[in-house]
């Protein structure tokens, strides 16, 4: 048996959640999921995981919430129109709509924002109205976000998620800042669910108590402990499996032990505990109102597991004891200080006897560095981080816990901060092949504008759902590639490197190759004889696309006079 009091890690944890819950204490929000479905989402293999995480987010929405789903490439689609969640059927329908989204085309964040705004304007929800905008690329098609954001009502917030290292982080951070939302950077799809969780808590006003990531062997039991403070009105205890092919309903079992030692199982019937239990293929969770304060235990067993499996557990809920986070600057460039301020309060009373600490991770780096907080005034803690020499996004995880007070508590929070280079390396402009070029040969010369002081360039060519050509260290602003396929649609982009630093990707362009011409016979000649005309020629060459010739047609004055089999 393994016992875990707390996981202190600098990573973002996946929590695959779904289900249907029928109680809430906050005003119900209206949430519109705005999902990028451009071609890069496909060939970078982001589309399916992004849909899974969005579907999981919808799965935990509550009765009374309003939900809508829109997706965008160069245009927008309303995949699921705004609807009041009155029963589990609405959640299922919204998830089905998400799963049907496919990737293609360019990226117009503005188109997605217009569609999301329209859905929220039609909602009668009394809580916060919020869009969650996810994108992996650059805003490269009209309408652009800069023209749309000023027309988003002040009553709506846009929470943004930059997915992957090539996303338009500056634009996404700006959108969030202009609309009162928060910006998050997911270096990979594994970080998505934790970000969706953080946004859900921000929209609803919930607090994250604790998160855990672990593995479970057959017949093994793990125990995770989390402190529930006396200010908590409702709490969710959630466990879910990462593997899509493992049915957590049968592979694992979970029960709770409250601070008084009372065991709460999936089938518990206790008049003194106001609880519900919900389970699905990849998740199980308990919902408890007015939980007993103190140390709760989540006991997870692999009773029916046939092999080691990974799982995620967390506890979050509604409490009067709040942790808030702020940063002193909105926009950062490299070598700026990141000054973070955390406050802990219970209504108007600040929590002074607390221990606050954290970690900071640069984008997808495996190593996390510590953040040291000092209490500057009662209930207010500050940390300064100044190792920001590299441009990009820094992801922060902050923990707070009681330090001997009678009201014990735990809190967690995540945030992202983007640092721009002082003089950004510009993106080249793609010149040839031009956007939407068609019927090109399989040997194509690619040309783009040179970038000042560029040491070399990188070109990526994608087709379908993957990058098929990725070439680096191209010393000039042109390259000829002869390994394309006939009758294929492609997307291409280029970026420059200066002093070893990568610049911005050029706006993607698309093109397609055509069908090759049929080879023609060579050295055709002939003459008349007493018996008619004698025509002779050399065989046409065998072609990679068509193969060897099988027969030849003979024409005179535009009319066919039969054919001759090839020998």
XYZ file of C-alpha atoms in Angstrom:
567
model
C 0.000 0.000 0.000
C 1.265 3.462 -0.872
C 0.210 6.544 1.084
C 0.560 10.030 -0.358
C -0.023 13.191 1.638
C 0.792 15.552 -1.199
C 2.372 15.586 -4.621
C 4.799 18.482 -4.945
C 5.572 18.697 -8.642
C 6.120 21.357 -11.220
C 4.178 19.655 -13.966
C 0.671 20.121 -15.244
C -1.420 17.030 -14.654
C -4.007 15.441 -16.918
C -7.459 14.931 -15.425
C -9.863 13.241 -17.798
C -13.261 14.076 -16.388
C -16.762 13.459 -17.547
C -20.189 12.822 -16.094
C -23.174 14.782 -14.877
C -23.721 16.571 -11.604
C -26.960 18.119 -10.453
C -25.966 20.532 -7.685
C -24.267 23.909 -7.626
C -24.060 26.869 -5.310
C -22.706 29.522 -7.685
C -24.647 31.265 -10.430
C -24.529 28.980 -13.453
C -22.139 30.163 -16.198
C -22.440 30.108 -19.977
C -19.333 28.635 -21.599
C -18.535 28.495 -25.289
C -15.697 26.212 -26.336
C -13.917 27.796 -29.333
C -11.685 25.129 -30.902
C -9.083 25.576 -33.652
C -9.629 23.047 -36.436
C -7.023 24.363 -38.912
C -4.826 22.002 -40.903
C -1.888 22.252 -38.506
C -4.059 20.832 -35.708
C -4.239 17.721 -37.855
C -0.711 17.263 -39.109
C 0.773 18.118 -35.687
C -1.487 15.418 -34.176
C -3.193 17.878 -31.829
C -6.762 17.492 -33.056
C -7.839 14.244 -31.427
C -6.280 14.904 -27.996
C -7.698 18.426 -28.015
C -11.167 17.033 -28.718
C -10.794 14.492 -25.933
C -9.838 17.153 -23.390
C -12.627 19.487 -24.496
C -15.114 16.631 -24.274
C -13.865 15.857 -20.773
C -14.383 19.499 -19.801
C -17.996 19.354 -20.962
C -18.462 16.100 -19.061
C -18.046 17.855 -15.718
C -20.393 20.743 -16.428
C -23.428 20.956 -14.159
C -27.152 21.259 -14.467
C -28.159 24.865 -15.106
C -24.951 25.652 -16.998
C -25.142 26.770 -20.611
C -22.795 25.151 -23.119
C -21.965 25.752 -26.769
C -19.236 24.507 -29.107
C -17.806 26.325 -32.122
C -14.768 25.509 -34.239
C -12.813 27.549 -36.760
C -10.301 27.446 -39.568
C -10.586 30.281 -42.113
C -14.298 30.282 -41.252
C -16.344 29.217 -38.244
C -18.874 26.479 -37.597
C -21.362 26.249 -34.756
C -20.985 22.595 -33.880
C -23.379 22.746 -30.931
C -25.614 25.759 -30.369
C -25.990 27.256 -26.900
C -28.172 25.040 -24.721
C -29.215 24.863 -21.088
C -27.949 21.678 -19.454
C -31.153 20.193 -18.091
C -30.053 16.561 -18.198
C -27.208 14.301 -19.249
C -28.476 14.171 -22.832
C -27.292 17.735 -23.505
C -23.794 16.840 -22.311
C -23.742 13.761 -24.543
C -24.890 15.762 -27.563
C -22.242 18.427 -27.002
C -19.538 15.760 -26.670
C -20.728 14.083 -29.876
C -20.451 17.426 -31.679
C -16.887 17.892 -30.416
C -15.853 14.406 -31.527
C -17.079 15.120 -35.081
C -14.706 18.083 -35.633
C -12.053 17.516 -38.322
C -8.953 19.551 -39.203
C -8.248 21.455 -42.429
C -7.550 24.921 -43.749
C -6.122 28.172 -42.362
C -6.577 29.949 -38.996
C -8.961 32.824 -38.274
C -9.209 33.359 -34.535
C -11.518 36.281 -35.279
C -14.018 33.978 -36.981
C -14.030 31.702 -33.936
C -14.459 34.638 -31.546
C -17.397 36.013 -33.550
C -19.142 32.638 -33.422
C -18.462 32.219 -29.701
C -19.691 35.751 -28.987
C -22.911 35.031 -30.862
C -23.566 31.940 -28.770
C -22.960 33.745 -25.470
C -25.150 36.676 -26.481
C -28.041 34.267 -26.913
C -27.571 32.739 -23.467
C -29.803 33.595 -20.505
C -27.309 32.237 -17.922
C -26.974 34.415 -14.840
C -23.330 33.533 -14.139
C -20.151 34.439 -15.969
C -20.164 34.303 -19.761
C -16.875 32.927 -21.002
C -15.179 31.664 -24.138
C -12.325 29.159 -23.978
C -10.253 29.719 -27.117
C -7.748 26.998 -28.036
C -5.334 27.402 -30.949
C -2.030 25.909 -32.058
C -1.157 28.337 -34.842
C -1.037 31.907 -36.076
C -3.967 34.168 -36.789
C -3.409 34.162 -40.547
C -6.811 34.712 -42.157
C -9.508 37.341 -41.978
C -11.297 38.265 -39.851
C -8.327 38.777 -37.554
C -8.706 38.764 -33.790
C -7.428 42.343 -33.473
C -10.518 43.563 -35.328
C -12.957 41.403 -33.361
C -11.777 41.703 -29.749
C -12.749 45.403 -29.391
C -16.349 44.371 -30.158
C -16.561 41.673 -27.483
C -18.855 42.947 -24.694
C -17.284 43.685 -21.330
C -19.562 41.077 -19.766
C -17.714 38.307 -21.638
C -14.282 36.937 -20.819
C -12.000 35.010 -23.149
C -9.686 32.419 -21.626
C -6.985 31.414 -24.107
C -4.888 28.269 -24.510
C -1.772 28.259 -26.703
C -1.140 24.655 -27.737
C 2.409 23.753 -28.756
C 5.615 25.688 -29.332
C 4.453 27.171 -32.651
C 1.278 28.807 -31.361
C 0.639 32.553 -31.565
C 1.398 33.129 -27.886
C 1.613 36.918 -28.095
C -1.768 37.200 -29.787
C -3.440 34.743 -27.406
C -2.012 36.491 -24.343
C -3.265 39.821 -25.718
C -6.790 38.454 -26.300
C -7.006 37.212 -22.718
C -5.660 40.451 -21.272
C -8.073 42.598 -23.295
C -11.144 40.626 -22.221
C -10.372 39.941 -18.555
C -9.588 36.260 -19.039
C -6.346 34.391 -18.407
C -3.705 33.089 -20.798
C -2.349 29.543 -20.550
C 0.354 27.778 -22.508
C 0.180 24.006 -23.053
C 3.586 22.846 -24.320
C 1.944 19.548 -25.278
C -1.456 17.891 -25.201
C -0.692 16.286 -21.831
C -1.001 19.709 -20.192
C -4.421 20.507 -21.654
C -6.733 18.984 -19.095
C -5.092 20.691 -16.114
C -5.500 23.998 -17.929
C -9.144 23.303 -18.713
C -9.594 22.449 -15.027
C -8.004 25.721 -13.928
C -10.222 27.714 -16.281
C -13.332 25.867 -15.091
C -12.477 26.728 -11.487
C -11.868 30.380 -12.411
C -15.209 30.635 -14.219
C -17.160 29.037 -11.395
C -15.180 30.472 -8.483
C -13.967 27.105 -7.196
C -10.705 26.365 -5.407
C -8.273 23.570 -6.297
C -7.365 21.682 -3.116
C -4.931 19.051 -4.394
C -3.935 17.108 -7.512
C -2.175 13.752 -7.786
C -0.675 11.643 -10.557
C 0.289 8.026 -9.914
C 0.321 4.448 -11.175
C -1.520 1.413 -9.867
C -0.579 -2.250 -10.099
C -3.134 -5.075 -10.012
C -4.381 -5.637 -6.447
C -2.443 -2.582 -5.244
C -4.010 0.168 -3.117
C -2.945 3.832 -3.044
C -4.122 6.399 -0.501
C -4.144 10.135 -1.245
C -4.832 12.601 1.539
C -6.213 16.106 1.151
C -7.092 18.676 3.763
C -10.617 20.095 3.620
C -10.969 23.401 5.455
C -13.963 24.404 7.549
C -14.957 27.071 5.014
C -15.738 24.477 2.319
C -19.367 24.255 1.167
C -19.002 21.558 -1.484
C -16.202 19.394 -2.840
C -15.508 16.977 -5.687
C -13.174 13.986 -5.282
C -12.240 12.700 -8.740
C -10.182 9.801 -10.066
C -9.700 8.973 -13.736
C -7.531 6.790 -15.914
C -5.260 8.070 -18.638
C -5.477 5.054 -20.931
C -8.435 5.292 -23.288
C -8.779 1.520 -23.572
C -9.112 0.866 -19.827
C -12.570 0.891 -18.285
C -12.063 2.495 -14.886
C -15.571 1.438 -13.822
C -14.335 -2.142 -13.549
C -10.524 -1.832 -13.406
C -10.350 0.279 -10.248
C -12.434 0.917 -7.173
C -12.430 4.064 -5.051
C -13.825 5.014 -1.671
C -13.384 7.899 0.757
C -12.600 8.040 4.455
C -13.725 11.214 6.186
C -11.899 12.815 9.147
C -14.054 10.826 11.586
C -13.100 7.529 9.997
C -16.443 7.069 8.233
C -16.014 5.054 5.023
C -17.944 6.394 2.047
C -18.280 3.927 -0.800
C -19.879 4.132 -4.220
C -23.033 2.599 -2.746
C -23.096 4.488 0.551
C -26.484 5.483 1.909
C -25.815 7.851 4.812
C -28.455 10.358 5.826
C -25.832 12.474 7.575
C -23.730 12.908 4.408
C -25.151 14.843 1.458
C -23.320 13.077 -1.368
C -23.613 11.818 -4.920
C -21.474 9.383 -6.877
C -20.982 9.458 -10.651
C -18.931 7.104 -12.827
C -18.209 6.533 -16.487
C -15.817 4.637 -18.715
C -12.698 6.622 -17.710
C -13.691 8.353 -14.473
C -15.288 8.180 -11.057
C -16.071 10.998 -8.677
C -17.817 11.816 -5.425
C -19.652 15.098 -4.856
C -20.220 16.093 -1.221
C -21.975 19.132 0.223
C -20.852 20.626 3.533
C -18.004 18.124 4.009
C -16.561 17.470 7.456
C -13.380 19.603 7.822
C -10.093 17.839 8.306
C -7.987 15.201 6.572
C -9.893 13.184 3.958
C -8.486 10.106 2.294
C -9.135 8.901 -1.231
C -8.471 5.153 -1.362
C -7.878 3.811 -4.876
C -7.488 0.077 -5.535
C -6.638 -1.897 -8.653
C -8.911 -4.779 -7.746
C -9.731 -5.745 -11.329
C -6.720 -4.218 -13.102
C -4.855 -6.653 -15.338
C -1.715 -4.521 -15.735
C -0.169 -1.327 -14.412
C -2.258 1.722 -15.218
C -1.780 5.462 -14.825
C -4.426 7.542 -13.154
C -5.111 11.060 -11.955
C -6.892 12.212 -8.838
C -7.892 15.602 -7.540
C -10.073 17.436 -5.055
C -11.634 20.837 -5.745
C -14.674 22.749 -4.636
C -16.383 25.842 -3.296
C -14.836 27.435 -0.226
C -14.825 30.864 1.383
C -11.068 30.528 1.857
C -9.659 31.897 -1.388
C -6.215 31.952 -2.943
C -5.636 34.615 -5.597
C -2.626 35.273 -7.820
C -1.517 38.451 -9.581
C 1.546 39.593 -11.512
C 2.834 43.155 -11.524
C 3.156 43.448 -15.310
C 0.878 42.417 -18.127
C 3.395 42.250 -20.961
C 6.904 40.904 -20.585
C 10.065 40.833 -22.640
C 13.113 38.682 -21.925
C 15.105 39.564 -18.809
C 12.111 41.234 -17.167
C 11.465 40.183 -13.595
C 8.407 38.046 -12.962
C 6.944 39.331 -9.697
C 4.118 37.155 -8.375
C 1.818 38.055 -5.501
C -0.384 35.492 -3.748
C -3.062 36.475 -1.265
C -4.972 34.167 1.066
C -8.195 35.332 2.642
C -11.421 34.144 4.213
C -13.901 36.911 3.424
C -12.193 40.034 4.865
C -9.753 38.120 7.059
C -6.294 37.435 5.668
C -4.688 34.056 6.369
C -1.318 34.771 7.947
C -0.012 31.436 9.208
C 0.486 29.834 5.796
C 3.271 28.224 3.819
C 3.340 29.325 0.152
C 5.767 27.890 -2.383
C 5.839 26.991 -6.054
C 7.685 25.863 -9.160
C 8.315 27.431 -12.549
C 8.938 25.552 -15.808
C 10.011 26.933 -19.166
C 7.551 25.623 -21.780
C 8.209 21.894 -22.289
C 11.405 21.679 -20.227
C 11.594 18.613 -18.001
C 13.249 20.466 -15.115
C 11.255 22.772 -12.848
C 12.851 25.428 -10.674
C 11.609 26.451 -7.219
C 9.762 29.674 -6.450
C 10.320 31.126 -2.990
C 7.529 33.234 -1.509
C 7.914 35.586 1.414
C 5.055 37.103 3.409
C 5.295 40.860 2.753
C 2.128 41.900 4.596
C -0.355 39.752 6.553
C -1.841 37.196 4.157
C 0.125 38.492 1.140
C 3.117 36.575 -0.233
C 5.560 37.599 -2.959
C 8.084 35.763 -5.134
C 10.507 37.226 -7.675
C 11.907 35.212 -10.578
C 14.496 36.837 -12.824
C 15.946 33.991 -14.903
C 13.938 34.906 -17.994
C 16.714 35.186 -20.574
C 14.947 32.879 -23.049
C 11.865 34.044 -24.915
C 8.772 31.899 -24.514
C 6.186 30.947 -21.919
C 6.942 30.141 -18.294
C 4.385 27.919 -16.538
C 3.895 28.366 -12.809
C 2.402 26.013 -10.197
C 1.760 27.501 -6.741
C 0.907 25.644 -3.541
C -0.403 27.025 -0.261
C -1.067 25.161 2.948
C -1.733 25.945 6.578
C 1.158 26.297 8.925
C -0.252 25.175 12.243
C -3.553 27.068 12.226
C -6.733 25.584 13.582
C -8.303 25.857 10.128
C -6.056 23.569 8.087
C -6.206 23.925 4.297
C -4.515 23.125 0.989
C -4.627 25.085 -2.266
C -3.068 24.854 -5.734
C -3.061 27.197 -8.717
C -1.466 27.289 -12.194
C -0.647 30.242 -14.462
C 1.335 31.041 -17.630
C 3.410 34.109 -18.501
C 4.850 34.809 -21.940
C 8.150 36.653 -22.429
C 8.691 38.097 -25.890
C 12.133 38.634 -27.440
C 13.291 42.276 -27.360
C 13.548 42.374 -31.142
C 11.448 39.522 -32.525
C 12.879 37.679 -35.510
C 10.415 38.413 -38.303
C 8.706 35.721 -40.308
C 9.568 35.491 -44.004
C 6.846 36.021 -46.584
C 6.119 32.984 -48.731
C 6.378 33.781 -52.435
C 6.060 30.527 -54.379
C 4.096 28.363 -54.638
C 1.362 30.894 -54.023
C -1.572 30.132 -51.768
C -4.081 27.693 -53.276
C -1.820 26.888 -56.247
C -3.125 23.770 -58.001
C -1.995 21.063 -60.412
C 1.707 21.562 -59.661
C 4.380 19.082 -60.651
C 5.937 16.893 -57.967
C 9.171 18.869 -58.295
C 8.535 22.327 -56.853
C 10.821 25.282 -56.184
C 9.888 26.955 -52.889
C 10.787 30.645 -52.586
C 10.371 33.111 -49.702
C 11.661 36.554 -48.776
C 15.040 36.642 -47.036
C 15.251 37.652 -43.372
C 18.019 40.044 -42.306
C 20.970 38.299 -40.612
C 19.358 34.863 -41.012
C 21.868 32.047 -40.595
C 19.565 29.437 -42.087
C 15.901 28.555 -42.613
C 13.610 25.664 -41.774
C 10.791 24.505 -44.053
C 7.927 22.219 -43.080
C 5.482 20.669 -45.540
C 2.396 18.930 -44.240
C -0.193 16.696 -45.820
C -3.251 15.236 -44.191
C -2.540 14.909 -40.485
C 1.248 14.926 -40.414
C 4.406 16.762 -41.419
C 5.847 14.858 -44.367
C 8.928 17.016 -45.024
C 10.931 18.879 -42.368
C 14.226 20.365 -43.560
C 16.564 22.594 -41.564
C 19.783 24.503 -42.177
C 18.683 25.769 -45.590
C 21.228 28.500 -46.292
C 19.310 30.426 -48.983
C 15.732 31.629 -49.352
C 14.861 28.964 -51.904
C 14.907 25.189 -52.163
C 13.735 22.718 -54.798
C 12.010 19.583 -53.516
C 11.287 16.660 -55.839
C 9.832 14.108 -53.426
C 6.203 15.249 -53.454
C 3.353 12.960 -54.440
C 0.897 13.399 -57.315
C -2.711 14.415 -56.618
C -1.978 15.537 -53.044
C -2.929 18.600 -50.990
C -0.101 20.257 -49.031
C 0.470 23.075 -46.539
C 3.910 24.701 -46.194
C 5.633 27.219 -43.941
C 9.141 28.589 -43.290
C 10.955 30.275 -40.418
C 14.395 31.862 -40.030
C 17.095 31.320 -37.410
C 19.267 34.196 -36.188
C 22.078 33.558 -33.693
C 20.609 30.133 -33.024
C 17.175 31.523 -32.105
C 14.094 30.502 -34.090
C 11.927 33.241 -35.554
C 8.217 33.260 -36.165
C 6.719 30.861 -38.677
C 5.522 32.400 -41.904
C 1.808 32.396 -42.528
C 0.974 28.951 -43.907
C 0.104 28.543 -47.568
C -1.520 25.637 -49.339
C -0.980 24.053 -52.736
C -1.759 20.822 -54.514
C -0.042 18.657 -57.068
C -1.798 17.426 -60.161
C -1.912 14.399 -62.430
C 1.115 14.030 -64.738
C 0.823 14.102 -68.494
C 0.787 10.748 -70.227
C 4.192 10.151 -71.891
C 4.172 10.519 -75.684
C 5.856 8.198 -78.188
C 9.145 9.410 -79.641
C 10.505 9.565 -83.158
C 7.130 9.137 -84.877
C 7.549 8.713 -88.631
C 5.859 6.970 -91.555
C 5.350 6.668 -95.284
C 2.872 5.296 -97.761
C 3.190 1.895 -99.352
C 1.151 0.053 -101.972
C -0.873 -1.400 -99.127
C -1.424 1.878 -97.233
C 0.457 3.903 -94.653
C 3.314 2.471 -92.582
C 3.751 4.263 -89.261
C 6.427 3.498 -86.726
C 7.690 5.009 -83.422
C 9.766 4.305 -80.347
C 7.980 3.123 -77.230
C 7.005 5.790 -74.681
C 9.007 5.646 -71.500
C 7.688 3.786 -68.471
C 6.261 6.388 -66.040
C 6.422 6.193 -62.236
C 2.751 7.160 -61.993
C 1.232 5.312 -64.987
C 3.619 2.412 -65.409
C 4.556 0.936 -68.814
C 2.384 1.740 -71.881
C -0.103 -0.978 -72.823
C -1.366 0.229 -76.210
C -1.282 3.181 -78.617
C -4.140 4.919 -80.416
C -3.742 6.076 -84.026
C -5.501 9.293 -85.094
C -5.964 10.851 -88.528
C -7.647 14.211 -89.039
C -8.829 14.136 -85.442
C -10.481 10.733 -85.685
C -9.311 7.496 -84.111
C -8.431 4.708 -86.487
C -8.047 2.006 -83.842
C -5.184 1.083 -81.537
C -2.108 -1.085 -81.510
C -1.112 -3.175 -78.510
C 2.266 -2.328 -77.025
C 4.780 -5.117 -77.449
